[in-house]
Tab-separated table of C-alpha atoms in Angstrom:
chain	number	residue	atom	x	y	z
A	1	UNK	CA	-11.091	-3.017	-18.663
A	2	UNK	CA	-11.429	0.836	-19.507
A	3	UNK	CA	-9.451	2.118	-21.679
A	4	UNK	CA	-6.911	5.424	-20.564
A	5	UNK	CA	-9.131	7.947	-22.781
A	6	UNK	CA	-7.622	10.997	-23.914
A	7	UNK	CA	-4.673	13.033	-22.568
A	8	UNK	CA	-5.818	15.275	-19.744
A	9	UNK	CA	-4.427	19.004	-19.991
A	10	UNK	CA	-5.254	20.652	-17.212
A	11	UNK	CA	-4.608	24.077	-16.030
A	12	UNK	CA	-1.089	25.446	-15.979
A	13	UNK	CA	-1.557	27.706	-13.100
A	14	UNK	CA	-4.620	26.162	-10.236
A	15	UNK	CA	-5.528	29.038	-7.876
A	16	UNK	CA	-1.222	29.805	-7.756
A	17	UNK	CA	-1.032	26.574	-6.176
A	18	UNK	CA	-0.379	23.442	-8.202
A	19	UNK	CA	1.122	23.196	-11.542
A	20	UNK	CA	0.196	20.137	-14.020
A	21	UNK	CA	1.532	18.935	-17.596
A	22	UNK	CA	-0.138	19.184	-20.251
A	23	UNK	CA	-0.391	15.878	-22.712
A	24	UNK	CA	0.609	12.914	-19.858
A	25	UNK	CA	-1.278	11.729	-17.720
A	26	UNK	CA	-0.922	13.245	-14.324
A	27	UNK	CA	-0.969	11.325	-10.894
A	28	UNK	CA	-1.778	12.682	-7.198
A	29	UNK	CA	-1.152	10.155	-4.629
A	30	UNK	CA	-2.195	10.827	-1.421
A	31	UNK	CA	0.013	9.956	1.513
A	32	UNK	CA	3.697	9.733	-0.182
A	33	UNK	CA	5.369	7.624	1.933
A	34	UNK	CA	7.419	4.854	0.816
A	35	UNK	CA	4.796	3.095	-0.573
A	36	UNK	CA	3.184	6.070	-2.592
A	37	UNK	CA	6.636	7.032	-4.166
A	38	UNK	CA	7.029	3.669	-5.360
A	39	UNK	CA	4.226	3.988	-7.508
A	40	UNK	CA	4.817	7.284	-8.300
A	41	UNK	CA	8.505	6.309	-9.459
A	42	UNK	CA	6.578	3.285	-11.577
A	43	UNK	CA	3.985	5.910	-12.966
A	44	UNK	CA	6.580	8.448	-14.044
A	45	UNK	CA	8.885	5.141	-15.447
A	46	UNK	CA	5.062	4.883	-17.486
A	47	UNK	CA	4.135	8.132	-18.464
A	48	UNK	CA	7.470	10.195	-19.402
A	49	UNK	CA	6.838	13.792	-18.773
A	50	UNK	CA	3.936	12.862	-16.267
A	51	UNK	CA	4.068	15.108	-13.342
A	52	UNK	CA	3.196	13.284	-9.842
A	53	UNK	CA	1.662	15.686	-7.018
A	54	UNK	CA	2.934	14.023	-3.672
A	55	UNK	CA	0.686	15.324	-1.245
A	56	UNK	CA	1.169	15.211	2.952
A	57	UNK	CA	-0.516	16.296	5.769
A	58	UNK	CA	2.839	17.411	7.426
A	59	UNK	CA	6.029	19.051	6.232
A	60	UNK	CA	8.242	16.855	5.105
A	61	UNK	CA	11.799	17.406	6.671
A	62	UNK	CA	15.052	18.628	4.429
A	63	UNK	CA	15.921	14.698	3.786
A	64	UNK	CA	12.440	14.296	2.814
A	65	UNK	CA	12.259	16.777	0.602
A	66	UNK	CA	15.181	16.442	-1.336
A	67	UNK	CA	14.267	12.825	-2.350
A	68	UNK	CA	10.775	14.046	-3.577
A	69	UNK	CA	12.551	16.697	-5.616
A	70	UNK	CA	15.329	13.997	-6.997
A	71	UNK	CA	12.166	11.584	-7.486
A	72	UNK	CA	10.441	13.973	-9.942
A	73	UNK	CA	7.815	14.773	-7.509
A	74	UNK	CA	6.277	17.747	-6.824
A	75	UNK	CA	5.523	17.649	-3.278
A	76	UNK	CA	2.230	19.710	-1.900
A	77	UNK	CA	0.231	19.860	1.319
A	78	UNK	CA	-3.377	18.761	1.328
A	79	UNK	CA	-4.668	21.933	1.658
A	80	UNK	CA	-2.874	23.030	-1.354
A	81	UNK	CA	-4.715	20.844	-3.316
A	82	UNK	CA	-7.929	21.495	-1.667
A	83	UNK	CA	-7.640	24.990	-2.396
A	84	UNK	CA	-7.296	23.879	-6.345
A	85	UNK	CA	-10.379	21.652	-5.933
A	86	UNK	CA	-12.422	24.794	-4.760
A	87	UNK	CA	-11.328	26.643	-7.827
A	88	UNK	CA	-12.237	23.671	-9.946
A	89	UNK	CA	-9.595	21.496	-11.038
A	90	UNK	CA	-9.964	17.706	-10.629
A	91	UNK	CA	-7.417	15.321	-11.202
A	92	UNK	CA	-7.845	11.806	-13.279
A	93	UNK	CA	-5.523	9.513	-11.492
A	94	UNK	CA	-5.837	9.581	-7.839
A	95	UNK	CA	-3.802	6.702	-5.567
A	96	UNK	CA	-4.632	7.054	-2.169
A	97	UNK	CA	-1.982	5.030	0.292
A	98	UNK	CA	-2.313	7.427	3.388
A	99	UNK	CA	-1.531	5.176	6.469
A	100	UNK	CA	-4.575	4.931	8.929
A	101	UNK	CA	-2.301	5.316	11.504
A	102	UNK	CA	-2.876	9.016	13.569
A	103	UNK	CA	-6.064	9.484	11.599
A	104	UNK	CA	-9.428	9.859	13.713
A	105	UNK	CA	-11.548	9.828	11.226
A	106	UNK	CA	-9.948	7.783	8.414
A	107	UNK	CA	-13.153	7.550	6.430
A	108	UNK	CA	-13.643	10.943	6.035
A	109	UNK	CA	-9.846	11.614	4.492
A	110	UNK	CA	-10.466	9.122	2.139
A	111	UNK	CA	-14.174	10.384	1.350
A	112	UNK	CA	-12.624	14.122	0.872
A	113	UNK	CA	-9.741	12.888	-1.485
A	114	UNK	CA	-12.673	11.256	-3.543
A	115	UNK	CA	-13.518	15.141	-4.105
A	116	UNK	CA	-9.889	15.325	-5.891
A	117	UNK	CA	-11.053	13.218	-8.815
A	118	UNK	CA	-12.442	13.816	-11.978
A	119	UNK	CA	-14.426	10.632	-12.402
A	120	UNK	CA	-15.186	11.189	-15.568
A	121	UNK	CA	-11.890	9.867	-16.374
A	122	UNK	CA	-9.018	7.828	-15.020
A	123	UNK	CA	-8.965	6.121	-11.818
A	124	UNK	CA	-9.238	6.507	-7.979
A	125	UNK	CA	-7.450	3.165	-6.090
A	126	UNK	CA	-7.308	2.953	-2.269
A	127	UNK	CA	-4.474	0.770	-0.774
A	128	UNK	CA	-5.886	-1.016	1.779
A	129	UNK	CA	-4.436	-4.292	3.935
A	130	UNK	CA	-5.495	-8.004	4.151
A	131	UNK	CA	-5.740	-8.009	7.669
A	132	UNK	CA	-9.303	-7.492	7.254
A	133	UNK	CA	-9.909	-10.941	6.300
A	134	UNK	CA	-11.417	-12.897	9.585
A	135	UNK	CA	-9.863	-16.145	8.313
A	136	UNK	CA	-7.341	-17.425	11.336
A	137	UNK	CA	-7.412	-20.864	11.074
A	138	UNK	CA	-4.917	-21.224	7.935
A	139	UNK	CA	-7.427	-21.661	5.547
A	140	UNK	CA	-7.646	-19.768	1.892
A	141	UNK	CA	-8.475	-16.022	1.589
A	142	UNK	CA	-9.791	-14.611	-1.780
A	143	UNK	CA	-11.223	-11.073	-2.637
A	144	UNK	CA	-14.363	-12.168	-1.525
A	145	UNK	CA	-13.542	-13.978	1.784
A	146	UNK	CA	-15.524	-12.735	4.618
A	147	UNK	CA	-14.212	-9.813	6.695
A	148	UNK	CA	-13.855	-9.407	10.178
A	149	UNK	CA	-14.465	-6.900	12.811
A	150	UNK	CA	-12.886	-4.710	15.237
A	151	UNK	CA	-11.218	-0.872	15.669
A	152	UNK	CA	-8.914	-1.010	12.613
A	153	UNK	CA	-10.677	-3.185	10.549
A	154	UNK	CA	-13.920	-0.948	10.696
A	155	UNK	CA	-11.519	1.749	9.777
A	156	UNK	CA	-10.293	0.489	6.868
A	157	UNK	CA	-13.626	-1.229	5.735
A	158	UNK	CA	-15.544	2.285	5.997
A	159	UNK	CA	-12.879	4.142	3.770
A	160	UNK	CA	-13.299	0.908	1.188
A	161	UNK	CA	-17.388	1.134	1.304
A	162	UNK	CA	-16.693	5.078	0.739
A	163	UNK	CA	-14.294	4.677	-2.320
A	164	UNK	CA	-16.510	1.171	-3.641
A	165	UNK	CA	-19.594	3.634	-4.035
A	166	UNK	CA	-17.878	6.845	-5.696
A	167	UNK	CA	-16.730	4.133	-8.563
A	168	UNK	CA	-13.161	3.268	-7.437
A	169	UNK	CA	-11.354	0.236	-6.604
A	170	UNK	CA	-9.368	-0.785	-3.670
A	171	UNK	CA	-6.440	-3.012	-3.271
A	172	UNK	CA	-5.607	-4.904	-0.102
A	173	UNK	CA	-1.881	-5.496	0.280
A	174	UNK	CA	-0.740	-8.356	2.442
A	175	UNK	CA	2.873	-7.350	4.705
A	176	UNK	CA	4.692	-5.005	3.197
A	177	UNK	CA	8.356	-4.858	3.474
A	178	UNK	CA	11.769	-4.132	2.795
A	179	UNK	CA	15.175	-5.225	3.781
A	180	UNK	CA	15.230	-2.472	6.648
A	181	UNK	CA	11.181	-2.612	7.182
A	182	UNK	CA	8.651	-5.007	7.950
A	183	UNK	CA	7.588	-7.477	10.731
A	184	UNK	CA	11.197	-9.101	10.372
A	185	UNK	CA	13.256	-6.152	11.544
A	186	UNK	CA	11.015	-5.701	14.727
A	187	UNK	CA	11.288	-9.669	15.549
A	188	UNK	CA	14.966	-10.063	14.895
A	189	UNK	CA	15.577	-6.974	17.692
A	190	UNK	CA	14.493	-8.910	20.306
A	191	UNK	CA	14.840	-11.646	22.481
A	192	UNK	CA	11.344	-12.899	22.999
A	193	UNK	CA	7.573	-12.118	21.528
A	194	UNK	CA	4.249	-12.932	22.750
A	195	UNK	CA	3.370	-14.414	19.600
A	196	UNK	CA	3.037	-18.135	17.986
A	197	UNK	CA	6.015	-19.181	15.851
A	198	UNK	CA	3.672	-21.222	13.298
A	199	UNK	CA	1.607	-18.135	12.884
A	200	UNK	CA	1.134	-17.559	9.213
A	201	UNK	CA	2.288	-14.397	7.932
A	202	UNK	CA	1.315	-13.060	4.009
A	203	UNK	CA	3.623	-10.653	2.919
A	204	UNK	CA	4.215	-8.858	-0.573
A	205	UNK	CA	7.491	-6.275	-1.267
A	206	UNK	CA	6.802	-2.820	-1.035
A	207	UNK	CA	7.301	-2.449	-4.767
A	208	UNK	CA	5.699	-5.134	-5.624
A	209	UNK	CA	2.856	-3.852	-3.591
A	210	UNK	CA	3.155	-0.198	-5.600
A	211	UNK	CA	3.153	-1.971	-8.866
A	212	UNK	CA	-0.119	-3.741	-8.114
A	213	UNK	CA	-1.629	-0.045	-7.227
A	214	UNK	CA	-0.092	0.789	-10.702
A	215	UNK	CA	-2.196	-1.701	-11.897
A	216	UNK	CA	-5.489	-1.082	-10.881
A	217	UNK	CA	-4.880	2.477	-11.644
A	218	UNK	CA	-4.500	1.464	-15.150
A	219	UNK	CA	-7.276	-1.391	-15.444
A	220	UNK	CA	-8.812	-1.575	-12.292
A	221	UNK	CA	-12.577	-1.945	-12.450
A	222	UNK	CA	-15.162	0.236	-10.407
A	223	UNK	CA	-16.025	-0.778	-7.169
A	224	UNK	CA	-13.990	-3.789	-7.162
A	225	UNK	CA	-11.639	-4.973	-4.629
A	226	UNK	CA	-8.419	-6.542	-5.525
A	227	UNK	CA	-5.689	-8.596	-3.414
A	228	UNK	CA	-2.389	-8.538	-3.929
A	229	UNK	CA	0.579	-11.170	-2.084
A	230	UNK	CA	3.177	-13.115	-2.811
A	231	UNK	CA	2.957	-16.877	-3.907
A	232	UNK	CA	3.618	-17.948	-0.615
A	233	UNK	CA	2.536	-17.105	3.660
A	234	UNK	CA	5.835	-18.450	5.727
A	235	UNK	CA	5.345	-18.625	9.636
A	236	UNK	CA	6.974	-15.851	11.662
A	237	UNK	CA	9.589	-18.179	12.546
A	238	UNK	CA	10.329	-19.047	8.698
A	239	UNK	CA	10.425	-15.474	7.974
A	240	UNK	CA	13.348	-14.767	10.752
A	241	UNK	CA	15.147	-17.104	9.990
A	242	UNK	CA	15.006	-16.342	6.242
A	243	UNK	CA	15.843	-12.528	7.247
A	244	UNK	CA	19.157	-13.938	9.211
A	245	UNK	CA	20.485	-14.995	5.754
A	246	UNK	CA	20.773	-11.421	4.750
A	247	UNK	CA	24.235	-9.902	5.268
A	248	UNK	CA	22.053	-6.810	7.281
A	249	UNK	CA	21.078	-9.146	9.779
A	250	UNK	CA	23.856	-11.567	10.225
A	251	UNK	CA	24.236	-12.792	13.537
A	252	UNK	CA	21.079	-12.071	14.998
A	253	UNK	CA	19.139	-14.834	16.617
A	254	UNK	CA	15.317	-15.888	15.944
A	255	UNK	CA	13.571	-14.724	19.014
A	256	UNK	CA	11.268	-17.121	20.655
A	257	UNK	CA	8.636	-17.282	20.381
A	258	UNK	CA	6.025	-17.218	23.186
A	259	UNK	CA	2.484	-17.150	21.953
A	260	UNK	CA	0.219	-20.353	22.181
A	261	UNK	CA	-3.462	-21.225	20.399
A	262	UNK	CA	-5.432	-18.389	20.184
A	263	UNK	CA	-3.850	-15.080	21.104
A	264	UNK	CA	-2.127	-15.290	17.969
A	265	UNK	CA	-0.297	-11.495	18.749
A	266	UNK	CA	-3.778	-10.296	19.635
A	267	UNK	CA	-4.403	-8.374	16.435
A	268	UNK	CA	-7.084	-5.855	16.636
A	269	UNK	CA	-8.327	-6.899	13.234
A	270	UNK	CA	-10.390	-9.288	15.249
A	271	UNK	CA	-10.195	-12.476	16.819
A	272	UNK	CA	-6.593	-14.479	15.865
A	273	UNK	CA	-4.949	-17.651	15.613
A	274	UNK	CA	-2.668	-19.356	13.087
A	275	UNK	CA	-3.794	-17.446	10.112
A	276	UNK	CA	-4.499	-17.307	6.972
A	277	UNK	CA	-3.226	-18.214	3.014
A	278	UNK	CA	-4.250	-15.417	0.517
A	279	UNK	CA	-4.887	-16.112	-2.885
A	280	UNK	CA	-4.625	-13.402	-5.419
A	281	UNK	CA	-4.491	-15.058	-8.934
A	282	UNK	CA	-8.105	-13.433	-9.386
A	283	UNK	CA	-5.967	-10.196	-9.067
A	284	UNK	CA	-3.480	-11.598	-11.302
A	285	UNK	CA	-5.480	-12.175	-13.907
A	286	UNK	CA	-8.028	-8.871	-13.577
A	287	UNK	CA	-5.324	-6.645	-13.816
A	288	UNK	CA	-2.586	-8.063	-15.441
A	289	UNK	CA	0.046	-8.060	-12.478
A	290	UNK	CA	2.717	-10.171	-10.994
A	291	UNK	CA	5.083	-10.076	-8.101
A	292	UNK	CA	8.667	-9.428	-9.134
A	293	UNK	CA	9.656	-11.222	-5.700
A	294	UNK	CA	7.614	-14.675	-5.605
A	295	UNK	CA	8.090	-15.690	-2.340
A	296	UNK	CA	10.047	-13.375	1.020
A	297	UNK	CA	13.054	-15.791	0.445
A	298	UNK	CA	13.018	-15.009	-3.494
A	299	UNK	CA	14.174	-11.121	-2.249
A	300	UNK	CA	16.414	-12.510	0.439
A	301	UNK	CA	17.961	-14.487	-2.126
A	302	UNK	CA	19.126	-11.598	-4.337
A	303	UNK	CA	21.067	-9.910	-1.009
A	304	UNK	CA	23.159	-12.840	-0.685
C-alpha cells in the first residue's frame, strides 16, 4: 500500500478555468452522477477543505446544479478541464465512474481522462461492473475469474486494459442500488418479465459501492483489479419480494417471472443462465473496506 505523499498545491488560477486548494488533497471524478457524488461526499467527509471538481459532458440542469453547489462541488465540463491539462496542470486523485452508456468510444474517454493525472502521485480508479465475469452457472467469482465476451463487456474490458497499463486500478461493482433505483424498481412496475426467477443477482448499495472507490483511491495498488459486493447474491424473485417490505413499495406484487434455462434476460455481457456468487474478501482485505449494508435485506431492514 502507497502511502498519500505530500499535500498537492496546485495552481490557484488553471488557464481561468479551474480553481484548486492548496494543502488537501484534491479529487476530480469524472462522470458525477449519483455514484461519483457519493464518493465525492465521502472524500470531502476525508479531506476537510478538499475541493472536488465534478466534471460532465452535459450541462447539468438548475436541480442538478444546485445539489453540486450544496454538495461542496465545484461542477466543470470536460473541456474545462482539458483546457487546464493543455496548460499543464494534472490532478493526483482521479475517480472515473462515467457510465458507458451513450459513449461510442468508451475506451478512448477513459484513455483521455488518464491524461488528467499526475501519476507521480495519488491515484487513478475506474469503476467498472461485475457483469464481465462469464460465470452463469452459480458458481464463485473472484478478481481473477475469467471474463466473458460480447458488446458491453469488450467495452468495459478495453477501458480496464487502458487504465491497468497507465498504473491505475479498477473496481468492478456488482448491482448498484437505492431505494428508488436498481433492478427492483424496474421489476416491481410490472406485471411480467422474460427473465428466470432463480436467477442470481449480486448487488452492492450505491454508497457502499462509492466507499469501495474511496478505497482504492486511498490504497489501491497499480494495475490491480478489485471487486466489490455484498455478502450475499439473492434471486430476482428474493430481491422483489424483499423490496415489497419497504413502505415505498407496499402493495406491489412480484411480477412473474417468465424466463426458463438459458436466456437468463439475455444479457449482452455474454452468454447467461442462473448466475453467478461474487466473492470480494480479497478486496476486503487489499483495501481495507466493508459494506455498511451486508446483505439487500440488511438496507430494507432499516426502512421498516
Amino acid at each position: 500500500v502507497r502511502s498519500m505523499g505530500p499535500a498537492v498545491t496546485l495552481p490557484t488560477v488553471l488557464c481561468g478555468l479551474v480553481r484548486a486548494s492548496a494543502g488537501t488533497p484534491p479529487l476530480v471524478v469524472v462522470g458525477a452522477g449519483v455514484l461519483g457524488r457519493l464518493a465525492a461526499q465521502e472524500w470531502q467527509e476525508l479531506h476537510p477543505g478538499c475541493e472536488v471538481l465534478g466534471v460532465t459532458r452535459t450541462r447539468p440542469d438548475e436541480e442538478e446544479e444546485a445539489s453540486f453547489n450544496a454538495e461542496g462541488i465545484t461542477h466543470r465540463y470536460r473541456s474545462d478541464i482539458e483546457a487546464a491539462v493543455r496548460c499543464g496542470t494534472r490532478w493526483p486523485y482521479i475517480l472515473f465512474s462515467a457510465s458507458p452508456r451513450g459513449n461510442d468510444d468508451y475506451a478512448a474517454a477513459v484513455t483521455n481522462a488518464l491524461n488528467y493525472w499526475d501519476r507521480n502521485a495519488g491515484r487513478f480508479v475506474f469503476t467498472s461492473s461485475a457483469g464481465v465475469y462469464a460465470e452463469q452457472n452459480g458458481g464463485i467469482v473472484t478478481e481473477t475469474s475469467p471474463v466473458a465476451t460480447g458488446p458491453r463487456a469488450d467495452k468495459l474490458l478495453a477501458a480496464e486494459k487502458a487504465v491497468q497499463a497507465a498504473g491505475g486500478c479498477v473496481v468492478r461493482l456488482a448491482g448498484l442500488y437505492l431505494e428508488g433505483r436498481g433492478a427492483h424498481n424496474y421489476w416491481l412496475s410490472q406485471e411480467e418479465i422474460a427473465q428466470r426467477s432463480d436467477g442470481l443477482i449480486n448487488q452492492i448499495h450505491y454508497r457502499d459501492a462509492a466507499n469501495s472507490a474511496v478505497a482504492a483511491l486511498l490504497h489501491g495498488s497499480p494495475g490491480e483489479v478489485y471487486l466489490a459486493a455484498d455478502d450475499q447474491p439473492l434471486t430476482r424473485e428474493q430481491i422483489c419480494i424483499e423490496a415489497c417490505r419497504m413502505p415505498s413499495f407496499a402493495g406491489r406484487k412480484v411480477p412473474k417471472f417468465t424466463g426458463s434455462d438459458g436466456d437468463g434476460g439475455k444479457l449482452d455481457y455474454g452468454p447467461s443462465g442462473v448466475g453467478k456468487k461474487i466473492d470480494s474478501s480479497n478486496t476486503r482485505a487489499s483495501i481495507g473496506w466493508q459494506p455498511l449494508y451486508k446483505t439487500f435485506g440488511a438496507f430494507v431492514d432499516t426502512l421498516v
